């Protein structure tokens, strides 16, 4: 199981970044997920896909974190924004910031679907299975998320 968790780290980090929006929050989320997975290793069935189990832990841990905050987080400027202050070729960094801001503006359930389907490359049915919702709900959320992202990114461009 430990080797499986190590192999999942890049994907888990991407999912955490998509859910949390900020690198520090994503790192904290990854740590919480790994702690929970290791502490509850006996709950994982070896015949079940490890990635689905770990991603479900990540999703639930992030929801727990959002509930604990009792207020929405405003995205001012991520830490990375300061890296390109003197850089005249910072267009890619600006684009990343605009995209991060657009993703952060999505509702959590839409951000989850975007993370699973568009970032992780899961099929609609795999994402639906992980989120424990019908495939139509995944399709609907993804369509609304894409529309919102296009509207947001269109106004930022």
mmCIF file with all atom_site columns, C-alpha atoms in Angstrom:
data_model
loop_
_atom_site.group_PDB
_atom_site.id
_atom_site.type_symbol
_atom_site.label_atom_id
_atom_site.label_alt_id
_atom_site.label_comp_id
_atom_site.label_asym_id
_atom_site.label_entity_id
_atom_site.label_seq_id
_atom_site.pdbx_PDB_ins_code
_atom_site.Cartn_x
_atom_site.Cartn_y
_atom_site.Cartn_z
_atom_site.occupancy
_atom_site.B_iso_or_equiv
_atom_site.pdbx_formal_charge
_atom_site.auth_seq_id
_atom_site.auth_comp_id
_atom_site.auth_asym_id
_atom_site.auth_atom_id
_atom_site.pdbx_PDB_model_num
ATOM 1   C CA . UNK A 1 1   ? 0.000   0.000  0.000   1.00 0.00 ? 1   UNK A CA 1
ATOM 2   C CA . UNK A 1 2   ? 2.844   2.411  0.829   1.00 0.00 ? 2   UNK A CA 1
ATOM 3   C CA . UNK A 1 3   ? 4.328   1.970  -2.649  1.00 0.00 ? 3   UNK A CA 1
ATOM 4   C CA . UNK A 1 4   ? 0.896   2.619  -4.127  1.00 0.00 ? 4   UNK A CA 1
ATOM 5   C CA . UNK A 1 5   ? 0.557   5.833  -2.118  1.00 0.00 ? 5   UNK A CA 1
ATOM 6   C CA . UNK A 1 6   ? 3.985   6.991  -3.249  1.00 0.00 ? 6   UNK A CA 1
ATOM 7   C CA . UNK A 1 7   ? 3.057   6.326  -6.876  1.00 0.00 ? 7   UNK A CA 1
ATOM 8   C CA . UNK A 1 8   ? -0.181  8.306  -6.394  1.00 0.00 ? 8   UNK A CA 1
ATOM 9   C CA . UNK A 1 9   ? 1.534   11.401 -4.968  1.00 0.00 ? 9   UNK A CA 1
ATOM 10  C CA . UNK A 1 10  ? 1.723   13.396 -8.227  1.00 0.00 ? 10  UNK A CA 1
ATOM 11  C CA . UNK A 1 11  ? -1.934  12.744 -9.025  1.00 0.00 ? 11  UNK A CA 1
ATOM 12  C CA . UNK A 1 12  ? -2.971  13.417 -5.440  1.00 0.00 ? 12  UNK A CA 1
ATOM 13  C CA . UNK A 1 13  ? -1.041  16.696 -5.476  1.00 0.00 ? 13  UNK A CA 1
ATOM 14  C CA . UNK A 1 14  ? -2.779  17.775 -8.696  1.00 0.00 ? 14  UNK A CA 1
ATOM 15  C CA . UNK A 1 15  ? -6.181  16.906 -7.262  1.00 0.00 ? 15  UNK A CA 1
ATOM 16  C CA . UNK A 1 16  ? -5.409  18.737 -4.024  1.00 0.00 ? 16  UNK A CA 1
ATOM 17  C CA . UNK A 1 17  ? -4.237  21.792 -5.951  1.00 0.00 ? 17  UNK A CA 1
ATOM 18  C CA . UNK A 1 18  ? -7.408  21.788 -8.026  1.00 0.00 ? 18  UNK A CA 1
ATOM 19  C CA . UNK A 1 19  ? -9.601  21.460 -4.935  1.00 0.00 ? 19  UNK A CA 1
ATOM 20  C CA . UNK A 1 20  ? -7.738  23.911 -2.718  1.00 0.00 ? 20  UNK A CA 1
ATOM 21  C CA . UNK A 1 21  ? -6.564  26.427 -5.280  1.00 0.00 ? 21  UNK A CA 1
ATOM 22  C CA . UNK A 1 22  ? -3.490  27.468 -3.298  1.00 0.00 ? 22  UNK A CA 1
ATOM 23  C CA . UNK A 1 23  ? -0.239  25.559 -2.990  1.00 0.00 ? 23  UNK A CA 1
ATOM 24  C CA . UNK A 1 24  ? -0.029  25.793 0.808   1.00 0.00 ? 24  UNK A CA 1
ATOM 25  C CA . UNK A 1 25  ? -3.593  24.528 1.268   1.00 0.00 ? 25  UNK A CA 1
ATOM 26  C CA . UNK A 1 26  ? -2.942  21.770 -1.275  1.00 0.00 ? 26  UNK A CA 1
ATOM 27  C CA . UNK A 1 27  ? 0.186   20.649 0.573   1.00 0.00 ? 27  UNK A CA 1
ATOM 28  C CA . UNK A 1 28  ? -1.733  20.573 3.852   1.00 0.00 ? 28  UNK A CA 1
ATOM 29  C CA . UNK A 1 29  ? -4.518  18.586 2.200   1.00 0.00 ? 29  UNK A CA 1
ATOM 30  C CA . UNK A 1 30  ? -2.066  16.023 0.792   1.00 0.00 ? 30  UNK A CA 1
ATOM 31  C CA . UNK A 1 31  ? -0.538  15.587 4.237   1.00 0.00 ? 31  UNK A CA 1
ATOM 32  C CA . UNK A 1 32  ? -3.955  15.091 5.848   1.00 0.00 ? 32  UNK A CA 1
ATOM 33  C CA . UNK A 1 33  ? -4.945  12.580 3.154   1.00 0.00 ? 33  UNK A CA 1
ATOM 34  C CA . UNK A 1 34  ? -1.770  10.546 3.578   1.00 0.00 ? 34  UNK A CA 1
ATOM 35  C CA . UNK A 1 35  ? -2.134  10.538 7.361   1.00 0.00 ? 35  UNK A CA 1
ATOM 36  C CA . UNK A 1 36  ? -5.745  9.375  7.119   1.00 0.00 ? 36  UNK A CA 1
ATOM 37  C CA . UNK A 1 37  ? -4.936  6.734  4.515   1.00 0.00 ? 37  UNK A CA 1
ATOM 38  C CA . UNK A 1 38  ? -2.111  5.293  6.592   1.00 0.00 ? 38  UNK A CA 1
ATOM 39  C CA . UNK A 1 39  ? -4.114  5.436  9.821   1.00 0.00 ? 39  UNK A CA 1
ATOM 40  C CA . UNK A 1 40  ? -7.049  3.667  8.176   1.00 0.00 ? 40  UNK A CA 1
ATOM 41  C CA . UNK A 1 41  ? -5.084  1.270  5.985   1.00 0.00 ? 41  UNK A CA 1
ATOM 42  C CA . UNK A 1 42  ? -7.088  -1.676 7.272   1.00 0.00 ? 42  UNK A CA 1
ATOM 43  C CA . UNK A 1 43  ? -10.236 -0.148 5.723   1.00 0.00 ? 43  UNK A CA 1
ATOM 44  C CA . UNK A 1 44  ? -8.819  -0.357 2.204   1.00 0.00 ? 44  UNK A CA 1
ATOM 45  C CA . UNK A 1 45  ? -9.672  -3.513 0.337   1.00 0.00 ? 45  UNK A CA 1
ATOM 46  C CA . UNK A 1 46  ? -6.745  -4.724 -1.800  1.00 0.00 ? 46  UNK A CA 1
ATOM 47  C CA . UNK A 1 47  ? -9.186  -5.684 -4.589  1.00 0.00 ? 47  UNK A CA 1
ATOM 48  C CA . UNK A 1 48  ? -10.444 -2.048 -4.775  1.00 0.00 ? 48  UNK A CA 1
ATOM 49  C CA . UNK A 1 49  ? -8.580  0.650  -6.722  1.00 0.00 ? 49  UNK A CA 1
ATOM 50  C CA . UNK A 1 50  ? -6.288  2.550  -4.376  1.00 0.00 ? 50  UNK A CA 1
ATOM 51  C CA . UNK A 1 51  ? -6.644  5.814  -6.303  1.00 0.00 ? 51  UNK A CA 1
ATOM 52  C CA . UNK A 1 52  ? -10.417 5.940  -5.883  1.00 0.00 ? 52  UNK A CA 1
ATOM 53  C CA . UNK A 1 53  ? -10.115 5.269  -2.167  1.00 0.00 ? 53  UNK A CA 1
ATOM 54  C CA . UNK A 1 54  ? -7.432  7.932  -1.701  1.00 0.00 ? 54  UNK A CA 1
ATOM 55  C CA . UNK A 1 55  ? -9.293  10.489 -3.864  1.00 0.00 ? 55  UNK A CA 1
ATOM 56  C CA . UNK A 1 56  ? -12.428 9.924  -1.794  1.00 0.00 ? 56  UNK A CA 1
ATOM 57  C CA . UNK A 1 57  ? -10.408 10.611 1.346   1.00 0.00 ? 57  UNK A CA 1
ATOM 58  C CA . UNK A 1 58  ? -9.067  13.801 -0.287  1.00 0.00 ? 58  UNK A CA 1
ATOM 59  C CA . UNK A 1 59  ? -12.523 14.975 -1.267  1.00 0.00 ? 59  UNK A CA 1
ATOM 60  C CA . UNK A 1 60  ? -13.919 14.334 2.203   1.00 0.00 ? 60  UNK A CA 1
ATOM 61  C CA . UNK A 1 61  ? -10.911 15.927 3.919   1.00 0.00 ? 61  UNK A CA 1
ATOM 62  C CA . UNK A 1 62  ? -11.297 19.058 1.801   1.00 0.00 ? 62  UNK A CA 1
ATOM 63  C CA . UNK A 1 63  ? -15.006 19.253 2.615   1.00 0.00 ? 63  UNK A CA 1
ATOM 64  C CA . UNK A 1 64  ? -14.138 18.902 6.294   1.00 0.00 ? 64  UNK A CA 1
ATOM 65  C CA . UNK A 1 65  ? -11.667 21.763 5.950   1.00 0.00 ? 65  UNK A CA 1
ATOM 66  C CA . UNK A 1 66  ? -14.201 23.990 4.212   1.00 0.00 ? 66  UNK A CA 1
ATOM 67  C CA . UNK A 1 67  ? -16.763 23.309 6.919   1.00 0.00 ? 67  UNK A CA 1
ATOM 68  C CA . UNK A 1 68  ? -14.197 24.054 9.628   1.00 0.00 ? 68  UNK A CA 1
ATOM 69  C CA . UNK A 1 69  ? -13.326 27.433 8.171   1.00 0.00 ? 69  UNK A CA 1
ATOM 70  C CA . UNK A 1 70  ? -16.921 28.711 8.479   1.00 0.00 ? 70  UNK A CA 1
ATOM 71  C CA . UNK A 1 71  ? -16.217 31.369 5.962   1.00 0.00 ? 71  UNK A CA 1
ATOM 72  C CA . UNK A 1 72  ? -15.159 31.546 2.356   1.00 0.00 ? 72  UNK A CA 1
ATOM 73  C CA . UNK A 1 73  ? -11.558 32.224 1.517   1.00 0.00 ? 73  UNK A CA 1
ATOM 74  C CA . UNK A 1 74  ? -10.856 35.194 -0.675  1.00 0.00 ? 74  UNK A CA 1
ATOM 75  C CA . UNK A 1 75  ? -8.201  34.639 -3.289  1.00 0.00 ? 75  UNK A CA 1
ATOM 76  C CA . UNK A 1 76  ? -6.037  37.721 -3.109  1.00 0.00 ? 76  UNK A CA 1
ATOM 77  C CA . UNK A 1 77  ? -2.787  36.715 -4.705  1.00 0.00 ? 77  UNK A CA 1
ATOM 78  C CA . UNK A 1 78  ? -1.155  33.330 -4.405  1.00 0.00 ? 78  UNK A CA 1
ATOM 79  C CA . UNK A 1 79  ? 2.388   33.138 -3.160  1.00 0.00 ? 79  UNK A CA 1
ATOM 80  C CA . UNK A 1 80  ? 3.571   32.470 -6.707  1.00 0.00 ? 80  UNK A CA 1
ATOM 81  C CA . UNK A 1 81  ? 2.322   35.897 -7.816  1.00 0.00 ? 81  UNK A CA 1
ATOM 82  C CA . UNK A 1 82  ? 5.382   37.556 -6.316  1.00 0.00 ? 82  UNK A CA 1
ATOM 83  C CA . UNK A 1 83  ? 7.799   35.398 -8.292  1.00 0.00 ? 83  UNK A CA 1
ATOM 84  C CA . UNK A 1 84  ? 7.174   37.237 -11.563 1.00 0.00 ? 84  UNK A CA 1
ATOM 85  C CA . UNK A 1 85  ? 7.078   40.824 -10.293 1.00 0.00 ? 85  UNK A CA 1
ATOM 86  C CA . UNK A 1 86  ? 10.248  41.897 -12.130 1.00 0.00 ? 86  UNK A CA 1
ATOM 87  C CA . UNK A 1 87  ? 9.842   39.427 -14.978 1.00 0.00 ? 87  UNK A CA 1
ATOM 88  C CA . UNK A 1 88  ? 8.815   41.023 -18.264 1.00 0.00 ? 88  UNK A CA 1
ATOM 89  C CA . UNK A 1 89  ? 7.944   37.612 -19.705 1.00 0.00 ? 89  UNK A CA 1
ATOM 90  C CA . UNK A 1 90  ? 5.421   36.733 -17.025 1.00 0.00 ? 90  UNK A CA 1
ATOM 91  C CA . UNK A 1 91  ? 2.460   36.089 -19.341 1.00 0.00 ? 91  UNK A CA 1
ATOM 92  C CA . UNK A 1 92  ? 2.339   32.341 -18.533 1.00 0.00 ? 92  UNK A CA 1
ATOM 93  C CA . UNK A 1 93  ? 2.388   33.128 -14.793 1.00 0.00 ? 93  UNK A CA 1
ATOM 94  C CA . UNK A 1 94  ? -0.407  35.628 -15.204 1.00 0.00 ? 94  UNK A CA 1
ATOM 95  C CA . UNK A 1 95  ? -2.428  33.071 -17.150 1.00 0.00 ? 95  UNK A CA 1
ATOM 96  C CA . UNK A 1 96  ? -1.932  30.541 -14.353 1.00 0.00 ? 96  UNK A CA 1
ATOM 97  C CA . UNK A 1 97  ? -3.110  33.088 -11.788 1.00 0.00 ? 97  UNK A CA 1
ATOM 98  C CA . UNK A 1 98  ? -6.174  33.927 -13.845 1.00 0.00 ? 98  UNK A CA 1
ATOM 99  C CA . UNK A 1 99  ? -7.002  30.234 -14.208 1.00 0.00 ? 99  UNK A CA 1
ATOM 100 C CA . UNK A 1 100 ? -6.434  29.604 -10.483 1.00 0.00 ? 100 UNK A CA 1
ATOM 101 C CA . UNK A 1 101 ? -8.741  32.498 -9.653  1.00 0.00 ? 101 UNK A CA 1
ATOM 102 C CA . UNK A 1 102 ? -11.389 31.168 -12.053 1.00 0.00 ? 102 UNK A CA 1
ATOM 103 C CA . UNK A 1 103 ? -11.159 27.679 -10.528 1.00 0.00 ? 103 UNK A CA 1
ATOM 104 C CA . UNK A 1 104 ? -11.367 29.087 -7.014  1.00 0.00 ? 104 UNK A CA 1
ATOM 105 C CA . UNK A 1 105 ? -14.546 30.932 -7.959  1.00 0.00 ? 105 UNK A CA 1
ATOM 106 C CA . UNK A 1 106 ? -16.301 27.664 -8.843  1.00 0.00 ? 106 UNK A CA 1
ATOM 107 C CA . UNK A 1 107 ? -18.516 25.983 -6.260  1.00 0.00 ? 107 UNK A CA 1
ATOM 108 C CA . UNK A 1 108 ? -16.725 23.075 -4.541  1.00 0.00 ? 108 UNK A CA 1
ATOM 109 C CA . UNK A 1 109 ? -18.823 20.391 -6.260  1.00 0.00 ? 109 UNK A CA 1
ATOM 110 C CA . UNK A 1 110 ? -18.004 21.847 -9.693  1.00 0.00 ? 110 UNK A CA 1
ATOM 111 C CA . UNK A 1 111 ? -14.313 22.187 -8.805  1.00 0.00 ? 111 UNK A CA 1
ATOM 112 C CA . UNK A 1 112 ? -14.253 18.505 -7.786  1.00 0.00 ? 112 UNK A CA 1
ATOM 113 C CA . UNK A 1 113 ? -15.660 17.409 -11.134 1.00 0.00 ? 113 UNK A CA 1
ATOM 114 C CA . UNK A 1 114 ? -13.206 19.614 -13.042 1.00 0.00 ? 114 UNK A CA 1
ATOM 115 C CA . UNK A 1 115 ? -10.337 18.175 -10.995 1.00 0.00 ? 115 UNK A CA 1
ATOM 116 C CA . UNK A 1 116 ? -11.360 14.576 -11.539 1.00 0.00 ? 116 UNK A CA 1
ATOM 117 C CA . UNK A 1 117 ? -12.411 14.692 -15.197 1.00 0.00 ? 117 UNK A CA 1
ATOM 118 C CA . UNK A 1 118 ? -10.335 17.466 -16.759 1.00 0.00 ? 118 UNK A CA 1
ATOM 119 C CA . UNK A 1 119 ? -7.212  17.364 -14.587 1.00 0.00 ? 119 UNK A CA 1
ATOM 120 C CA . UNK A 1 120 ? -7.003  13.684 -13.627 1.00 0.00 ? 120 UNK A CA 1
ATOM 121 C CA . UNK A 1 121 ? -8.532  12.383 -16.847 1.00 0.00 ? 121 UNK A CA 1
ATOM 122 C CA . UNK A 1 122 ? -11.113 10.163 -15.198 1.00 0.00 ? 122 UNK A CA 1
ATOM 123 C CA . UNK A 1 123 ? -14.101 9.102  -17.233 1.00 0.00 ? 123 UNK A CA 1
ATOM 124 C CA . UNK A 1 124 ? -17.489 10.513 -16.336 1.00 0.00 ? 124 UNK A CA 1
ATOM 125 C CA . UNK A 1 125 ? -18.541 7.156  -14.910 1.00 0.00 ? 125 UNK A CA 1
ATOM 126 C CA . UNK A 1 126 ? -15.366 6.851  -12.798 1.00 0.00 ? 126 UNK A CA 1
ATOM 127 C CA . UNK A 1 127 ? -15.897 10.345 -11.416 1.00 0.00 ? 127 UNK A CA 1
ATOM 128 C CA . UNK A 1 128 ? -19.565 9.598  -10.753 1.00 0.00 ? 128 UNK A CA 1
ATOM 129 C CA . UNK A 1 129 ? -18.596 6.421  -8.931  1.00 0.00 ? 129 UNK A CA 1
ATOM 130 C CA . UNK A 1 130 ? -16.036 8.254  -6.804  1.00 0.00 ? 130 UNK A CA 1
ATOM 131 C CA . UNK A 1 131 ? -18.393 11.135 -6.006  1.00 0.00 ? 131 UNK A CA 1
ATOM 132 C CA . UNK A 1 132 ? -21.297 8.744  -5.443  1.00 0.00 ? 132 UNK A CA 1
ATOM 133 C CA . UNK A 1 133 ? -23.587 10.650 -7.813  1.00 0.00 ? 133 UNK A CA 1
ATOM 134 C CA . UNK A 1 134 ? -25.252 9.698  -11.106 1.00 0.00 ? 134 UNK A CA 1
ATOM 135 C CA . UNK A 1 135 ? -23.279 10.157 -14.328 1.00 0.00 ? 135 UNK A CA 1
ATOM 136 C CA . UNK A 1 136 ? -25.807 12.793 -15.405 1.00 0.00 ? 136 UNK A CA 1
ATOM 137 C CA . UNK A 1 137 ? -24.919 14.868 -12.360 1.00 0.00 ? 137 UNK A CA 1
ATOM 138 C CA . UNK A 1 138 ? -21.229 14.750 -13.298 1.00 0.00 ? 138 UNK A CA 1
ATOM 139 C CA . UNK A 1 139 ? -22.105 15.767 -16.868 1.00 0.00 ? 139 UNK A CA 1
ATOM 140 C CA . UNK A 1 140 ? -24.292 18.613 -15.639 1.00 0.00 ? 140 UNK A CA 1
ATOM 141 C CA . UNK A 1 141 ? -21.738 19.903 -13.124 1.00 0.00 ? 141 UNK A CA 1
ATOM 142 C CA . UNK A 1 142 ? -18.961 19.748 -15.678 1.00 0.00 ? 142 UNK A CA 1
ATOM 143 C CA . UNK A 1 143 ? -21.030 21.622 -18.256 1.00 0.00 ? 143 UNK A CA 1
ATOM 144 C CA . UNK A 1 144 ? -21.873 24.346 -15.725 1.00 0.00 ? 144 UNK A CA 1
ATOM 145 C CA . UNK A 1 145 ? -18.250 24.520 -14.591 1.00 0.00 ? 145 UNK A CA 1
ATOM 146 C CA . UNK A 1 146 ? -17.003 24.877 -18.174 1.00 0.00 ? 146 UNK A CA 1
ATOM 147 C CA . UNK A 1 147 ? -19.545 27.618 -18.840 1.00 0.00 ? 147 UNK A CA 1
ATOM 148 C CA . UNK A 1 148 ? -18.522 29.466 -15.683 1.00 0.00 ? 148 UNK A CA 1
ATOM 149 C CA . UNK A 1 149 ? -14.816 29.094 -16.493 1.00 0.00 ? 149 UNK A CA 1
ATOM 150 C CA . UNK A 1 150 ? -15.331 30.345 -20.032 1.00 0.00 ? 150 UNK A CA 1
ATOM 151 C CA . UNK A 1 151 ? -17.328 33.324 -18.778 1.00 0.00 ? 151 UNK A CA 1
ATOM 152 C CA . UNK A 1 152 ? -14.717 34.147 -16.150 1.00 0.00 ? 152 UNK A CA 1
ATOM 153 C CA . UNK A 1 153 ? -11.749 33.660 -18.440 1.00 0.00 ? 153 UNK A CA 1
ATOM 154 C CA . UNK A 1 154 ? -13.447 35.606 -21.202 1.00 0.00 ? 154 UNK A CA 1
ATOM 155 C CA . UNK A 1 155 ? -13.822 38.625 -18.946 1.00 0.00 ? 155 UNK A CA 1
ATOM 156 C CA . UNK A 1 156 ? -10.214 38.333 -17.724 1.00 0.00 ? 156 UNK A CA 1
ATOM 157 C CA . UNK A 1 157 ? -8.678  38.119 -21.196 1.00 0.00 ? 157 UNK A CA 1
#
